[in-house]
Amino acid sequence: MTTPPSSVPAPSVPAPSGAPRSPRRRPLLDGALTVAAARAEAPGGLRYTERQLYYEVCRVLQPLHAGPRRIPYTLAPPVRYARFAEALAGRRDELPGLLPPLPPAAPAAPDARPAAESDLYDYGLPRLLVCQSREITAMLIANDLHLEAACPIVAAAELPLDPRLVAGLERAGGAVLHVLHDASPAGLACFERISQAYGGTRSGPRVRSMGLVPRHATTLHLTSGRGPHPYRGPLPAGLRPEERAWLGSGRTVELAAVGPARLLHTVIRQVRGNHGRPHRAPLHRRVRTVRDTGFLTWPTA
């Protein structure tokens, strides 16, 4: 006599070798992913990167970032990136704000620069933004920051700059080259390298760091990573002793750890010299608080 199918559970059949496995369902992580995606694209349907979404998931699972800012600290990630990626794998189509992965960077040949509309290079260029991260560069452009701030954006991987851009910066007089970087030895080295390459002449632009340093990361209670070994290399002279110790311990914080809306608003205001539209509640009040703590400004002491 055959047993009805409803009374016997289906046997567990292992997937054949080499066949793709469907991601395991993790209700807690799936729920956090849904909430994080809604937060990342607010307000107004912002575009965001995969790593920005990961850090938003960390804030959902571990909301200790909301603690008093007078107490400096960073947070260890509550979930490994591999688990996050597994949960995200089957849900990309559900997240319209998520930017697609970038293809591998390919160095451009010196003679491969486009020649079309070359008259655009005949004008002065008052400001330029260079981002350490290619993903953050794509995110800023996808959200039209280059239009809102009237500022071209390039990735550090695209350096050296087109000589016509450099000439435009020199032609403008008092131009500023902003560098957006991580709170890490590599991020600080990126700023130093660009400063030495483009800020050493009287006619050249002022090179200004607009990136994170440890005191920003600890004030904002961002999620940090830690390298396998302590860092013993050179660091900029402007860092405080506690910041040197923080970096020396191997800790790092990516720009992606900053929420997309906060990052966009702050970069726009810094690039435009803090001049622009008046503050609007409630988001701009939060941005004002961040600005008062020195977020995305180079330490002077």
Short mmCIF file of C-alpha atoms in Angstrom, two decimals:
data_model
loop_
_atom_site.label_atom_id
_atom_site.label_comp_id
_atom_site.label_asym_id
_atom_site.label_seq_id
_atom_site.Cartn_x
_atom_site.Cartn_y
_atom_site.Cartn_z
CA MET A 1 0.00 0.00 0.00
CA THR A 2 1.36 3.38 -0.99
CA THR A 3 1.68 5.99 1.71
CA PRO A 4 0.13 9.35 0.78
CA PRO A 5 2.81 11.90 -0.10
CA SER A 6 1.44 14.36 2.46
CA SER A 7 2.20 12.03 5.38
CA VAL A 8 5.86 11.36 4.61
CA PRO A 9 8.44 14.13 4.43
CA ALA A 10 10.40 14.29 1.22
CA PRO A 11 13.87 12.78 1.53
CA SER A 12 16.83 15.14 1.61
CA VAL A 13 18.78 14.60 -1.60
CA PRO A 14 22.25 16.13 -1.69
CA ALA A 15 23.02 18.37 -4.62
CA PRO A 16 25.20 16.76 -7.28
CA SER A 17 28.86 17.67 -7.22
CA GLY A 18 29.52 20.96 -9.02
CA ALA A 19 25.85 22.05 -9.04
CA PRO A 20 25.13 25.53 -7.61
CA ARG A 21 23.62 25.53 -4.16
CA SER A 22 20.71 27.74 -3.31
CA PRO A 23 21.47 30.15 -0.45
CA ARG A 24 20.26 29.08 2.96
CA ARG A 25 17.45 31.16 4.39
CA ARG A 26 18.38 33.07 7.50
CA PRO A 27 15.22 34.82 8.76
CA LEU A 28 17.04 37.29 11.03
CA LEU A 29 19.56 38.27 8.38
CA ASP A 30 16.91 38.43 5.66
CA GLY A 31 14.81 40.74 7.80
CA ALA A 32 17.80 42.95 8.58
CA LEU A 33 18.60 43.10 4.86
CA THR A 34 15.08 44.32 4.05
CA VAL A 35 15.25 47.05 6.70
CA ALA A 36 18.79 48.04 5.72
CA ALA A 37 17.91 48.39 2.03
CA ALA A 38 15.00 50.71 2.89
CA ARG A 39 17.29 52.84 5.06
CA ALA A 40 20.09 52.94 2.50
CA GLU A 41 17.89 54.34 -0.26
CA ALA A 42 16.16 56.94 1.92
CA PRO A 43 15.35 59.66 1.24
CA GLY A 44 14.17 59.71 -2.33
CA GLY A 45 15.49 56.43 -3.73
CA LEU A 46 19.25 56.83 -3.40
CA ARG A 47 21.61 54.42 -5.14
CA TYR A 48 24.10 52.56 -2.93
CA THR A 49 26.89 50.02 -3.18
CA GLU A 50 26.98 46.47 -1.88
CA ARG A 51 29.43 47.41 0.88
CA GLN A 52 27.27 50.34 1.94
CA LEU A 53 24.37 47.92 2.24
CA TYR A 54 26.53 45.56 4.31
CA TYR A 55 27.35 48.28 6.81
CA GLU A 56 23.69 49.29 6.95
CA VAL A 57 22.86 45.67 7.83
CA CYS A 58 25.49 45.90 10.61
CA ARG A 59 23.71 48.99 12.00
CA VAL A 60 20.37 47.18 11.93
CA LEU A 61 21.71 44.11 13.73
CA GLN A 62 23.80 46.13 16.17
CA PRO A 63 22.31 49.62 16.74
CA LEU A 64 25.06 50.69 19.15
CA HIS A 65 26.08 53.43 16.70
CA ALA A 66 23.35 55.55 18.29
CA GLY A 67 25.29 55.86 21.56
CA PRO A 68 26.54 59.22 22.95
CA ARG A 69 29.11 60.74 20.63
CA ARG A 70 31.12 62.16 23.48
CA ILE A 71 32.19 58.56 24.13
CA PRO A 72 34.47 57.57 21.20
CA TYR A 73 34.41 54.00 19.97
CA THR A 74 34.07 51.88 16.85
CA LEU A 75 32.12 48.66 16.48
CA ALA A 76 33.10 45.19 15.38
CA PRO A 77 30.90 43.83 12.57
CA PRO A 78 28.10 41.64 13.98
CA VAL A 79 27.95 39.50 10.82
CA ARG A 80 30.67 38.23 8.50
CA TYR A 81 30.65 39.59 4.97
CA ALA A 82 30.43 36.07 3.55
CA ARG A 83 27.12 35.45 5.37
CA PHE A 84 25.79 38.82 4.19
CA ALA A 85 26.80 38.04 0.59
CA GLU A 86 25.06 34.67 0.82
CA ALA A 87 21.84 36.31 2.00
CA LEU A 88 22.07 38.96 -0.70
CA ALA A 89 22.78 36.54 -3.55
CA GLY A 90 19.16 35.66 -4.27
CA ARG A 91 17.68 39.08 -3.58
CA ARG A 92 19.52 41.49 -5.85
CA ASP A 93 16.54 41.86 -8.18
CA GLU A 94 14.41 42.98 -5.21
CA LEU A 95 16.71 45.96 -4.47
CA PRO A 96 16.41 48.61 -7.19
CA GLY A 97 18.78 50.97 -5.39
CA LEU A 98 21.67 48.50 -5.31
CA LEU A 99 24.36 49.35 -7.85
CA PRO A 100 25.75 46.48 -9.94
CA PRO A 101 29.30 45.29 -9.22
CA LEU A 102 32.00 47.19 -11.09
CA PRO A 103 34.11 45.39 -13.65
CA PRO A 104 37.82 45.02 -12.85
CA ALA A 105 39.77 48.23 -13.31
CA ALA A 106 41.80 48.39 -16.51
CA PRO A 107 44.55 51.04 -16.77
CA ALA A 108 43.89 53.36 -19.70
CA ALA A 109 46.59 54.00 -22.27
CA PRO A 110 47.98 57.57 -22.18
CA ASP A 111 46.83 58.18 -25.76
CA ALA A 112 43.33 56.77 -25.21
CA ARG A 113 41.79 59.94 -23.76
CA PRO A 114 38.65 61.11 -25.60
CA ALA A 115 39.18 64.11 -27.85
CA ALA A 116 35.50 65.01 -28.28
CA GLU A 117 34.33 68.40 -26.97
CA SER A 118 37.88 69.43 -26.14
CA ASP A 119 36.73 73.06 -25.81
CA LEU A 120 35.34 72.13 -22.38
CA TYR A 121 38.92 72.06 -21.14
CA ASP A 122 39.46 75.71 -22.12
CA TYR A 123 37.69 76.94 -18.98
CA GLY A 124 38.87 77.20 -15.39
CA LEU A 125 37.99 74.33 -13.08
CA PRO A 126 37.42 75.56 -9.52
CA ARG A 127 37.14 72.15 -7.85
CA LEU A 128 37.71 68.48 -8.45
CA LEU A 129 36.95 65.43 -6.29
CA VAL A 130 39.18 62.35 -6.28
CA CYS A 131 37.85 59.25 -4.49
CA GLN A 132 40.05 56.46 -3.21
CA SER A 133 37.25 53.93 -3.81
CA ARG A 134 35.99 53.16 -7.31
CA GLU A 135 32.69 51.96 -5.82
CA ILE A 136 32.13 55.21 -3.90
CA THR A 137 33.02 57.16 -7.07
CA ALA A 138 30.32 55.27 -8.98
CA MET A 139 27.83 55.77 -6.14
CA LEU A 140 28.37 59.56 -6.02
CA ILE A 141 27.97 59.85 -9.78
CA ALA A 142 24.89 57.58 -9.80
CA ASN A 143 23.28 59.98 -7.31
CA ASP A 144 24.19 63.01 -9.49
CA LEU A 145 26.52 64.55 -6.93
CA HIS A 146 28.79 65.83 -9.71
CA LEU A 147 25.82 67.86 -11.00
CA GLU A 148 24.56 68.99 -7.60
CA ALA A 149 28.01 70.13 -6.47
CA ALA A 150 29.18 71.26 -9.95
CA CYS A 151 32.32 69.19 -9.47
CA PRO A 152 33.88 66.47 -11.65
CA ILE A 153 34.54 63.20 -9.81
CA VAL A 154 37.31 60.73 -10.64
CA ALA A 155 38.62 57.62 -8.94
CA ALA A 156 42.17 57.45 -7.65
CA ALA A 157 42.67 54.41 -9.88
CA GLU A 158 42.32 56.73 -12.89
CA LEU A 159 45.31 58.86 -11.91
CA PRO A 160 47.36 60.52 -13.24
CA LEU A 161 44.87 63.25 -14.08
CA ASP A 162 44.35 64.32 -17.64
CA PRO A 163 46.79 67.23 -18.19
CA ARG A 164 43.86 69.30 -19.46
CA LEU A 165 42.14 68.90 -16.07
CA VAL A 166 45.29 69.98 -14.28
CA ALA A 167 45.55 73.01 -16.58
CA GLY A 168 41.91 73.86 -15.84
CA LEU A 169 42.60 73.76 -12.09
CA GLU A 170 45.60 76.04 -12.52
CA ARG A 171 43.63 78.38 -14.79
CA ALA A 172 40.84 78.84 -12.23
CA GLY A 173 43.08 80.32 -9.54
CA GLY A 174 42.48 79.15 -5.97
CA ALA A 175 41.08 75.81 -7.14
CA VAL A 176 40.65 72.97 -4.65
CA LEU A 177 41.32 69.29 -5.28
CA HIS A 178 39.36 67.30 -2.70
CA VAL A 179 40.46 63.77 -1.76
CA LEU A 180 37.85 61.41 -0.31
CA HIS A 181 39.48 58.46 1.44
CA ASP A 182 39.11 55.77 4.10
CA ALA A 183 40.33 55.97 7.70
CA SER A 184 43.22 53.63 7.06
CA PRO A 185 46.95 53.81 6.35
CA ALA A 186 46.16 53.21 2.67
CA GLY A 187 43.61 56.04 2.68
CA LEU A 188 45.99 58.49 4.33
CA ALA A 189 48.76 57.45 1.94
CA CYS A 190 46.38 58.10 -0.97
CA PHE A 191 45.89 61.67 0.22
CA GLU A 192 49.61 62.22 0.75
CA ARG A 193 50.42 60.86 -2.71
CA ILE A 194 47.88 63.12 -4.45
CA SER A 195 48.98 66.11 -2.38
CA GLN A 196 52.59 65.64 -3.41
CA ALA A 197 51.70 65.09 -7.06
CA TYR A 198 49.35 68.06 -7.56
CA GLY A 199 49.71 70.46 -4.64
CA GLY A 200 53.39 71.36 -4.74
CA THR A 201 53.27 74.38 -7.06
CA ARG A 202 52.12 77.94 -6.50
CA SER A 203 49.80 77.84 -9.52
CA GLY A 204 48.44 74.39 -8.67
CA PRO A 205 45.29 73.61 -6.66
CA ARG A 206 45.05 73.35 -2.90
CA VAL A 207 44.78 69.64 -2.11
CA ARG A 208 42.32 69.10 0.73
CA SER A 209 41.53 65.90 2.55
CA MET A 210 37.82 65.22 2.80
CA GLY A 211 38.23 61.71 4.06
CA LEU A 212 37.85 59.88 7.31
CA VAL A 213 40.42 59.82 10.07
CA PRO A 214 40.15 57.76 13.29
CA ARG A 215 38.56 60.52 15.37
CA HIS A 216 35.70 60.80 12.87
CA ALA A 217 35.19 57.04 12.87
CA THR A 218 35.13 56.82 16.67
CA THR A 219 32.83 59.84 17.04
CA LEU A 220 30.33 58.40 14.57
CA HIS A 221 30.67 54.88 16.06
CA LEU A 222 31.28 53.32 12.66
CA THR A 223 31.87 49.63 12.05
CA SER A 224 35.58 48.96 11.73
CA GLY A 225 37.76 46.16 10.44
CA ARG A 226 41.13 44.96 11.63
CA GLY A 227 44.08 43.81 9.59
CA PRO A 228 45.95 40.59 10.35
CA HIS A 229 49.03 42.50 11.55
CA PRO A 230 49.69 45.79 13.38
CA TYR A 231 50.67 48.71 11.18
CA ARG A 232 54.16 50.11 11.73
CA GLY A 233 54.54 52.34 8.67
CA PRO A 234 54.65 56.15 8.43
CA LEU A 235 51.60 58.24 9.30
CA PRO A 236 50.78 61.95 8.73
CA ALA A 237 52.10 64.36 11.36
CA GLY A 238 48.65 65.90 11.97
CA LEU A 239 47.21 62.82 13.67
CA ARG A 240 46.66 62.72 17.41
CA PRO A 241 48.52 60.14 19.55
CA GLU A 242 45.33 58.12 20.11
CA GLU A 243 44.68 58.10 16.36
CA ARG A 244 48.18 56.80 15.70
CA ALA A 245 47.62 54.05 18.26
CA TRP A 246 44.27 53.20 16.65
CA LEU A 247 45.80 52.88 13.19
CA GLY A 248 48.86 51.11 14.57
CA SER A 249 46.63 48.40 16.03
CA GLY A 250 45.54 47.48 12.50
CA ARG A 251 42.04 49.02 12.62
CA THR A 252 40.49 50.55 9.51
CA VAL A 253 37.14 52.11 8.60
CA GLU A 254 35.88 52.35 5.03
CA LEU A 255 33.94 55.30 3.64
CA ALA A 256 31.25 52.76 2.82
CA ALA A 257 30.60 52.49 6.58
CA VAL A 258 29.06 55.98 6.44
CA GLY A 259 25.36 55.94 5.55
CA PRO A 260 24.67 56.91 1.89
CA ALA A 261 22.52 59.97 2.69
CA ARG A 262 24.97 61.27 5.30
CA LEU A 263 27.89 60.80 2.91
CA LEU A 264 26.15 62.57 0.01
CA HIS A 265 24.98 65.55 2.06
CA THR A 266 28.32 66.03 3.75
CA VAL A 267 30.36 65.76 0.57
CA ILE A 268 28.11 68.26 -1.22
CA ARG A 269 28.44 70.80 1.58
CA GLN A 270 32.20 70.37 1.88
CA VAL A 271 32.80 70.59 -1.86
CA ARG A 272 30.66 73.71 -2.12
CA GLY A 273 32.39 75.31 0.85
CA ASN A 274 29.45 74.91 3.25
CA HIS A 275 27.48 77.42 1.19
CA GLY A 276 24.13 76.42 -0.21
CA ARG A 277 20.57 75.83 0.81
CA PRO A 278 19.52 76.35 4.43
CA HIS A 279 19.23 73.40 6.76
CA ARG A 280 16.07 71.34 6.69
CA ALA A 281 14.89 69.06 9.46
CA PRO A 282 15.44 66.35 10.35
CA LEU A 283 18.21 65.04 8.10
CA HIS A 284 20.16 68.28 7.82
CA ARG A 285 20.22 68.67 11.61
CA ARG A 286 22.04 65.34 11.76
CA VAL A 287 24.44 66.50 9.07
CA ARG A 288 25.10 69.70 11.04
CA THR A 289 26.01 67.61 14.08
CA VAL A 290 28.44 65.60 11.99
CA ARG A 291 30.00 68.74 10.55
CA ASP A 292 30.54 70.14 14.04
CA THR A 293 32.50 67.02 14.99
CA GLY A 294 34.88 67.60 12.09
CA PHE A 295 33.60 64.82 9.83
CA LEU A 296 35.41 64.64 6.49
CA THR A 297 37.91 67.39 7.35
CA TRP A 298 41.65 67.09 7.76
CA PRO A 299 42.85 67.36 11.39
CA THR A 300 44.81 70.51 12.14
CA ALA A 301 46.16 69.49 15.53
#
